[in-house]
Amino acid sequence: MNTHDPSYKLLFSHPQMVRDLLLGFIDEPWVGELDFDTLEQVSGSYVTDDLRDREDDILWRVRFRDRWLYLYLLLEFQSSVDPYMAVRLLTYIGLLYQDLIKQRALTYSGKLPPVLPIVLYNGRTRWLAATELLDLIEPAPGRLRDYAPRLKYLLLDEGAIDESAPWALRNLVAALFRLEKSRAPDTLRDVLSALIDWLAAPEQAGLRRAFTVWVKRVLIPGRLPGVNLPEVADLLEIKTMLAETVIEWTEDWKQQGLQQGLQQGLLEGECLILQRQLTKRFGPLTEETQARLQSATREQLEAWGERILDARNLHELFDDESR
């Protein structure tokens, strides 16, 4: 997780964001049966049996018919892909169930409530890691595979999402994704105008403030690093500031976009070359290996490229600790 997580968590600590996330990006019939008026955030801090505190991500629950449905939101807002995300989620959900058992927060039938694990990812490369735990486990002989743990999570890869439909339906999460993808001040101002209109009611002041904090502390510094913004207290002030400096911002934004695109293109090119070399040397690569390559730094790619002739297998190639 990156240093801007508090701003993202602040946004998804509002029920309107969770509601729009479910309605706009999960196309399943059961979503229409949720009672969104019952949405409530619950503690995501658990204590394991060995008394080590563990802070998880955002946890909500909502009534589904006559029982609770838990929504586990893992905000993976960073540039790298975790190939073992399914293992992390297995641990987190295990801690959640452990806590619910201790609290006797079971269903009427005495069973554990259902949990929907959701991973929100906004990296530049596409997410290639396995979304199902069973895919990470080496195939076992006979019925041994039946005893392997099973878990599957819902992936929302921001860069692969077409948010045009939810956008037309005044979806706040779609607006967030569009802001994340914006590469021009005009686009940013258009989305801000929509948010100002959608969040005009007094009872939405908290969410409007959360968007203001996120735009100021995360979005604009990410587009224009080193630019000192004046103190702004609302989205309308940010929009006005952009309108007053549109020419200067446009040129700086374009220049930064070109530089970022060049750097990213070089890194992706090195990754692709190494991927082809590894495939030729060791055969087809697994999704986990491809994800590891795509999330690597330039230094890692260069180091692996130097070892490819001497390594007898992928384990030796990636074994940094023994070198």
Short mmCIF file of C-alpha atoms in Angstrom, two decimals:
data_model
loop_
_atom_site.label_atom_id
_atom_site.label_comp_id
_atom_site.label_asym_id
_atom_site.label_seq_id
_atom_site.Cartn_x
_atom_site.Cartn_y
_atom_site.Cartn_z
CA MET A 1 0.00 0.00 0.00
CA ASN A 2 1.28 3.48 -0.67
CA THR A 3 1.50 6.62 1.45
CA HIS A 4 -1.79 7.94 0.06
CA ASP A 5 -3.91 5.12 1.42
CA PRO A 6 -5.58 7.31 4.10
CA SER A 7 -7.13 9.46 1.37
CA TYR A 8 -8.46 6.44 -0.52
CA LYS A 9 -9.73 4.87 2.68
CA LEU A 10 -11.43 8.14 3.58
CA LEU A 11 -13.37 8.01 0.31
CA PHE A 12 -14.44 4.39 0.75
CA SER A 13 -15.44 5.06 4.33
CA HIS A 14 -18.61 6.67 2.98
CA PRO A 15 -21.59 4.39 2.28
CA GLN A 16 -22.40 6.20 -1.00
CA MET A 17 -19.06 5.06 -2.44
CA VAL A 18 -19.61 1.44 -1.42
CA ARG A 19 -23.14 1.51 -2.81
CA ASP A 20 -21.99 2.90 -6.18
CA LEU A 21 -19.14 0.40 -6.29
CA LEU A 22 -21.55 -2.51 -5.96
CA LEU A 23 -24.26 -1.13 -8.23
CA GLY A 24 -21.93 0.12 -10.95
CA PHE A 25 -19.32 -2.61 -11.16
CA ILE A 26 -20.85 -5.89 -9.98
CA ASP A 27 -23.36 -7.15 -12.53
CA GLU A 28 -25.09 -9.85 -10.51
CA PRO A 29 -28.79 -10.19 -9.57
CA TRP A 30 -28.18 -10.44 -5.81
CA VAL A 31 -26.85 -6.86 -5.72
CA GLY A 32 -30.38 -5.61 -6.42
CA GLU A 33 -31.60 -7.40 -3.27
CA LEU A 34 -29.21 -5.61 -0.92
CA ASP A 35 -30.69 -3.16 1.59
CA PHE A 36 -28.25 -0.27 1.12
CA ASP A 37 -29.86 1.66 3.98
CA THR A 38 -28.25 -0.89 6.31
CA LEU A 39 -24.69 -0.35 5.06
CA GLU A 40 -22.37 0.05 8.03
CA GLN A 41 -18.62 0.00 8.41
CA VAL A 42 -17.20 -2.45 10.94
CA SER A 43 -13.80 -2.74 12.56
CA GLY A 44 -11.03 -4.16 10.41
CA SER A 45 -8.60 -4.62 13.28
CA TYR A 46 -8.17 -8.15 14.56
CA VAL A 47 -5.92 -9.82 17.08
CA THR A 48 -4.54 -13.23 16.15
CA ASP A 49 -4.16 -16.04 18.66
CA ASP A 50 -0.51 -15.12 19.21
CA LEU A 51 -1.63 -11.59 20.21
CA ARG A 52 -0.15 -9.78 17.23
CA ASP A 53 -2.24 -6.83 16.10
CA ARG A 54 -3.06 -6.77 12.42
CA GLU A 55 -4.67 -3.83 10.62
CA ASP A 56 -6.70 -4.90 7.63
CA ASP A 57 -8.41 -2.79 5.00
CA ILE A 58 -11.95 -1.49 4.81
CA LEU A 59 -14.72 -3.78 6.00
CA TRP A 60 -18.44 -3.15 5.47
CA ARG A 61 -21.55 -5.17 6.01
CA VAL A 62 -25.00 -4.87 4.46
CA ARG A 63 -28.25 -6.76 4.90
CA PHE A 64 -29.04 -9.34 2.23
CA ARG A 65 -32.57 -10.64 2.77
CA ASP A 66 -32.55 -11.85 6.39
CA ARG A 67 -28.80 -11.94 6.99
CA TRP A 68 -25.63 -9.87 6.82
CA LEU A 69 -23.25 -9.92 3.88
CA TYR A 70 -19.70 -8.76 4.60
CA LEU A 71 -17.75 -6.79 2.00
CA TYR A 72 -13.99 -6.88 2.34
CA LEU A 73 -12.43 -4.01 0.36
CA LEU A 74 -8.70 -4.34 -0.22
CA LEU A 75 -7.44 -1.07 -1.69
CA GLU A 76 -4.40 -2.09 -3.68
CA PHE A 77 -3.67 1.39 -5.00
CA GLN A 78 -0.05 0.93 -6.00
CA SER A 79 1.94 0.28 -9.15
CA SER A 80 2.94 -3.31 -8.42
CA VAL A 81 0.96 -6.54 -8.68
CA ASP A 82 1.02 -8.95 -5.75
CA PRO A 83 1.10 -12.46 -7.27
CA TYR A 84 0.01 -13.96 -3.95
CA MET A 85 -2.94 -11.67 -3.27
CA ALA A 86 -5.22 -14.71 -2.86
CA VAL A 87 -3.06 -15.94 0.02
CA ARG A 88 -3.23 -12.53 1.72
CA LEU A 89 -7.00 -12.49 1.44
CA LEU A 90 -7.26 -16.03 2.79
CA THR A 91 -5.42 -14.83 5.90
CA TYR A 92 -7.51 -11.68 6.28
CA ILE A 93 -10.84 -13.46 5.86
CA GLY A 94 -9.69 -16.17 8.26
CA LEU A 95 -9.03 -13.48 10.86
CA LEU A 96 -12.44 -11.96 10.18
CA TYR A 97 -14.20 -15.29 10.66
CA GLN A 98 -12.17 -15.95 13.78
CA ASP A 99 -13.31 -12.62 15.19
CA LEU A 100 -16.96 -13.24 14.24
CA ILE A 101 -16.84 -16.63 15.97
CA LYS A 102 -15.52 -15.03 19.14
CA GLN A 103 -18.31 -12.44 18.99
CA ARG A 104 -20.88 -15.14 18.19
CA ALA A 105 -21.90 -13.04 15.19
CA LEU A 106 -23.22 -15.99 13.20
CA THR A 107 -26.30 -16.40 11.03
CA TYR A 108 -29.62 -17.64 12.41
CA SER A 109 -28.65 -21.15 11.37
CA GLY A 110 -25.39 -20.92 13.30
CA LYS A 111 -23.20 -20.60 10.20
CA LEU A 112 -20.64 -18.00 9.22
CA PRO A 113 -21.88 -15.09 7.07
CA PRO A 114 -20.80 -14.82 3.41
CA VAL A 115 -17.88 -12.53 2.59
CA LEU A 116 -17.17 -10.85 -0.74
CA PRO A 117 -13.44 -9.97 -1.03
CA ILE A 118 -12.85 -7.12 -3.51
CA VAL A 119 -9.45 -5.92 -4.73
CA LEU A 120 -9.33 -2.41 -6.21
CA TYR A 121 -6.19 -1.94 -8.28
CA ASN A 122 -5.03 1.15 -10.19
CA GLY A 123 -1.55 0.20 -11.44
CA ARG A 124 -0.41 1.04 -14.97
CA THR A 125 0.12 -2.59 -15.98
CA ARG A 126 -2.81 -4.98 -16.07
CA TRP A 127 -3.35 -7.36 -13.18
CA LEU A 128 -2.18 -10.86 -14.14
CA ALA A 129 -2.00 -12.49 -10.71
CA ALA A 130 -4.29 -15.42 -10.00
CA THR A 131 -7.66 -14.40 -8.58
CA GLU A 132 -8.26 -17.92 -7.22
CA LEU A 133 -6.10 -19.50 -4.53
CA LEU A 134 -6.27 -22.98 -6.07
CA ASP A 135 -4.39 -21.70 -9.13
CA LEU A 136 -1.40 -20.91 -6.88
CA ILE A 137 -1.13 -24.45 -5.53
CA GLU A 138 0.81 -27.12 -7.38
CA PRO A 139 -1.59 -29.77 -8.78
CA ALA A 140 -1.72 -32.74 -6.42
CA PRO A 141 -2.24 -36.42 -7.27
CA GLY A 142 -5.55 -38.17 -6.79
CA ARG A 143 -8.05 -36.61 -4.42
CA LEU A 144 -5.36 -34.65 -2.58
CA ARG A 145 -6.42 -31.56 -4.53
CA ASP A 146 -9.85 -31.78 -2.88
CA TYR A 147 -8.26 -30.84 0.43
CA ALA A 148 -6.57 -27.69 -0.83
CA PRO A 149 -7.99 -24.37 0.47
CA ARG A 150 -10.22 -22.50 -1.93
CA LEU A 151 -10.77 -18.76 -2.16
CA LYS A 152 -11.61 -16.45 -5.03
CA TYR A 153 -11.66 -12.66 -4.95
CA LEU A 154 -13.36 -10.09 -7.15
CA LEU A 155 -10.79 -8.00 -9.02
CA LEU A 156 -11.59 -4.48 -10.19
CA ASP A 157 -8.63 -3.50 -12.34
CA GLU A 158 -9.24 0.20 -12.89
CA GLY A 159 -7.26 0.41 -16.11
CA ALA A 160 -9.30 -2.40 -17.68
CA ILE A 161 -12.71 -1.02 -16.69
CA ASP A 162 -15.00 0.80 -19.10
CA GLU A 163 -16.72 3.25 -16.78
CA SER A 164 -18.86 4.94 -19.45
CA ALA A 165 -22.09 3.20 -18.41
CA PRO A 166 -21.82 3.89 -14.67
CA TRP A 167 -20.69 7.43 -15.48
CA ALA A 168 -23.99 8.08 -17.24
CA LEU A 169 -25.77 6.85 -14.11
CA ARG A 170 -24.08 9.40 -11.81
CA ASN A 171 -21.78 6.85 -10.27
CA LEU A 172 -19.27 8.27 -7.76
CA VAL A 173 -16.80 5.40 -8.13
CA ALA A 174 -16.86 5.80 -11.92
CA ALA A 175 -16.06 9.49 -11.38
CA LEU A 176 -13.11 8.50 -9.18
CA PHE A 177 -11.80 6.14 -11.86
CA ARG A 178 -12.20 8.81 -14.52
CA LEU A 179 -10.23 11.27 -12.40
CA GLU A 180 -7.50 8.68 -11.96
CA LYS A 181 -7.29 8.22 -15.73
CA SER A 182 -7.42 11.93 -16.57
CA ARG A 183 -4.41 13.27 -18.43
CA ALA A 184 -5.68 16.77 -19.22
CA PRO A 185 -7.00 19.66 -17.10
CA ASP A 186 -10.18 19.87 -19.22
CA THR A 187 -11.12 16.30 -18.30
CA LEU A 188 -10.38 16.96 -14.67
CA ARG A 189 -12.57 20.07 -14.61
CA ASP A 190 -15.46 18.24 -16.31
CA VAL A 191 -15.47 15.50 -13.69
CA LEU A 192 -15.13 18.03 -10.88
CA SER A 193 -18.16 19.89 -12.25
CA ALA A 194 -20.18 16.69 -12.13
CA LEU A 195 -19.07 15.94 -8.57
CA ILE A 196 -19.91 19.47 -7.44
CA ASP A 197 -23.41 18.95 -8.80
CA TRP A 198 -23.85 15.45 -7.37
CA LEU A 199 -22.54 16.32 -3.90
CA ALA A 200 -24.34 19.62 -3.44
CA ALA A 201 -26.66 18.49 -0.63
CA PRO A 202 -25.64 19.50 2.92
CA GLU A 203 -25.68 15.89 4.12
CA GLN A 204 -22.99 15.06 1.54
CA ALA A 205 -20.51 17.58 2.92
CA GLY A 206 -18.30 14.82 4.38
CA LEU A 207 -17.97 12.98 1.09
CA ARG A 208 -17.41 16.25 -0.80
CA ARG A 209 -14.59 17.04 1.63
CA ALA A 210 -13.12 13.54 1.17
CA PHE A 211 -12.98 14.08 -2.61
CA THR A 212 -11.38 17.49 -2.04
CA VAL A 213 -8.65 16.00 0.16
CA TRP A 214 -8.00 13.19 -2.32
CA VAL A 215 -7.78 15.51 -5.36
CA LYS A 216 -5.42 17.89 -3.57
CA ARG A 217 -3.18 15.36 -1.83
CA VAL A 218 -3.15 12.50 -4.33
CA LEU A 219 -4.42 13.30 -7.81
CA ILE A 220 -2.89 16.69 -8.63
CA PRO A 221 0.50 16.04 -6.94
CA GLY A 222 0.63 12.79 -8.88
CA ARG A 223 0.12 14.67 -12.13
CA LEU A 224 2.29 17.68 -11.27
CA PRO A 225 4.88 16.73 -8.63
CA GLY A 226 6.52 19.67 -6.92
CA VAL A 227 3.66 22.09 -7.61
CA ASN A 228 2.58 23.92 -4.46
CA LEU A 229 -1.18 24.28 -4.39
CA PRO A 230 -2.86 27.15 -2.54
CA GLU A 231 -5.08 26.27 0.39
CA VAL A 232 -8.41 25.11 -0.99
CA ALA A 233 -11.38 24.02 1.07
CA ASP A 234 -13.76 22.68 -1.54
CA LEU A 235 -14.05 21.11 -5.01
CA LEU A 236 -15.41 24.37 -6.41
CA GLU A 237 -12.23 26.19 -5.37
CA ILE A 238 -10.09 23.54 -7.06
CA LYS A 239 -12.13 23.87 -10.25
CA THR A 240 -11.80 27.68 -10.16
CA MET A 241 -8.05 27.44 -9.60
CA LEU A 242 -7.69 25.14 -12.60
CA ALA A 243 -9.73 27.49 -14.81
CA GLU A 244 -7.52 30.45 -13.89
CA THR A 245 -4.28 28.65 -14.78
CA VAL A 246 -5.44 26.45 -17.65
CA ILE A 247 -2.69 27.33 -20.15
CA GLU A 248 0.19 26.82 -17.74
CA TRP A 249 -1.32 23.61 -16.37
CA THR A 250 -1.97 22.19 -19.82
CA GLU A 251 1.65 22.55 -20.90
CA ASP A 252 3.05 21.14 -17.65
CA TRP A 253 0.55 18.27 -17.70
CA LYS A 254 1.42 17.32 -21.27
CA GLN A 255 5.15 17.44 -20.55
CA GLN A 256 4.81 15.26 -17.49
CA GLY A 257 2.60 12.83 -19.38
CA LEU A 258 5.23 12.49 -22.11
CA GLN A 259 7.98 11.86 -19.58
CA GLN A 260 5.96 9.29 -17.67
CA GLY A 261 4.91 7.59 -20.90
CA LEU A 262 8.52 7.35 -22.09
CA GLN A 263 9.77 5.90 -18.80
CA GLN A 264 6.91 3.43 -18.61
CA GLY A 265 7.41 2.42 -22.23
CA LEU A 266 11.09 1.67 -21.66
CA LEU A 267 10.29 -0.42 -18.58
CA GLU A 268 7.57 -2.37 -20.40
CA GLY A 269 9.95 -2.97 -23.30
CA GLU A 270 12.62 -4.44 -21.01
CA CYS A 271 9.97 -6.61 -19.35
CA LEU A 272 8.73 -7.92 -22.70
CA ILE A 273 12.24 -8.78 -23.89
CA LEU A 274 13.04 -10.67 -20.69
CA GLN A 275 9.70 -12.47 -20.84
CA ARG A 276 10.48 -13.71 -24.36
CA GLN A 277 13.97 -14.83 -23.32
CA LEU A 278 12.63 -16.73 -20.31
CA THR A 279 9.93 -18.40 -22.40
CA LYS A 280 12.53 -19.55 -24.92
CA ARG A 281 14.85 -20.82 -22.16
CA PHE A 282 12.40 -22.39 -19.69
CA GLY A 283 9.14 -22.79 -21.62
CA PRO A 284 5.73 -21.10 -21.13
CA LEU A 285 5.55 -18.84 -18.07
CA THR A 286 2.84 -19.04 -15.44
CA GLU A 287 0.57 -16.08 -14.70
CA GLU A 288 2.41 -15.62 -11.38
CA THR A 289 5.78 -15.35 -13.14
CA GLN A 290 4.37 -12.87 -15.68
CA ALA A 291 2.89 -10.80 -12.85
CA ARG A 292 6.24 -10.80 -11.07
CA LEU A 293 7.99 -9.56 -14.19
CA GLN A 294 5.44 -6.80 -14.77
CA SER A 295 5.71 -5.54 -11.20
CA ALA A 296 9.53 -5.58 -11.16
CA THR A 297 11.75 -2.51 -11.07
CA ARG A 298 14.26 -1.75 -13.79
CA GLU A 299 17.08 -2.86 -11.47
CA GLN A 300 15.42 -6.24 -10.93
CA LEU A 301 14.84 -6.77 -14.65
CA GLU A 302 18.48 -5.97 -15.38
CA ALA A 303 19.70 -8.34 -12.67
CA TRP A 304 17.51 -11.18 -13.92
CA GLY A 305 18.64 -10.52 -17.48
CA GLU A 306 22.26 -10.99 -16.42
CA ARG A 307 21.49 -14.31 -14.71
CA ILE A 308 19.45 -15.87 -17.49
CA LEU A 309 22.42 -17.66 -19.08
CA ASP A 310 23.64 -19.22 -15.82
CA ALA A 311 20.34 -20.02 -14.09
CA ARG A 312 19.22 -23.62 -14.47
CA ASN A 313 15.61 -22.81 -13.64
CA LEU A 314 13.35 -19.91 -12.67
CA HIS A 315 13.91 -20.54 -8.97
CA GLU A 316 17.62 -19.86 -9.34
CA LEU A 317 16.90 -16.82 -11.50
CA PHE A 318 14.67 -15.18 -8.92
CA ASP A 319 16.59 -16.33 -5.84
CA ASP A 320 17.95 -12.91 -4.80
CA GLU A 321 18.80 -13.92 -1.24
CA SER A 322 21.38 -16.49 -2.25
CA ARG A 323 23.38 -13.92 -4.20
#
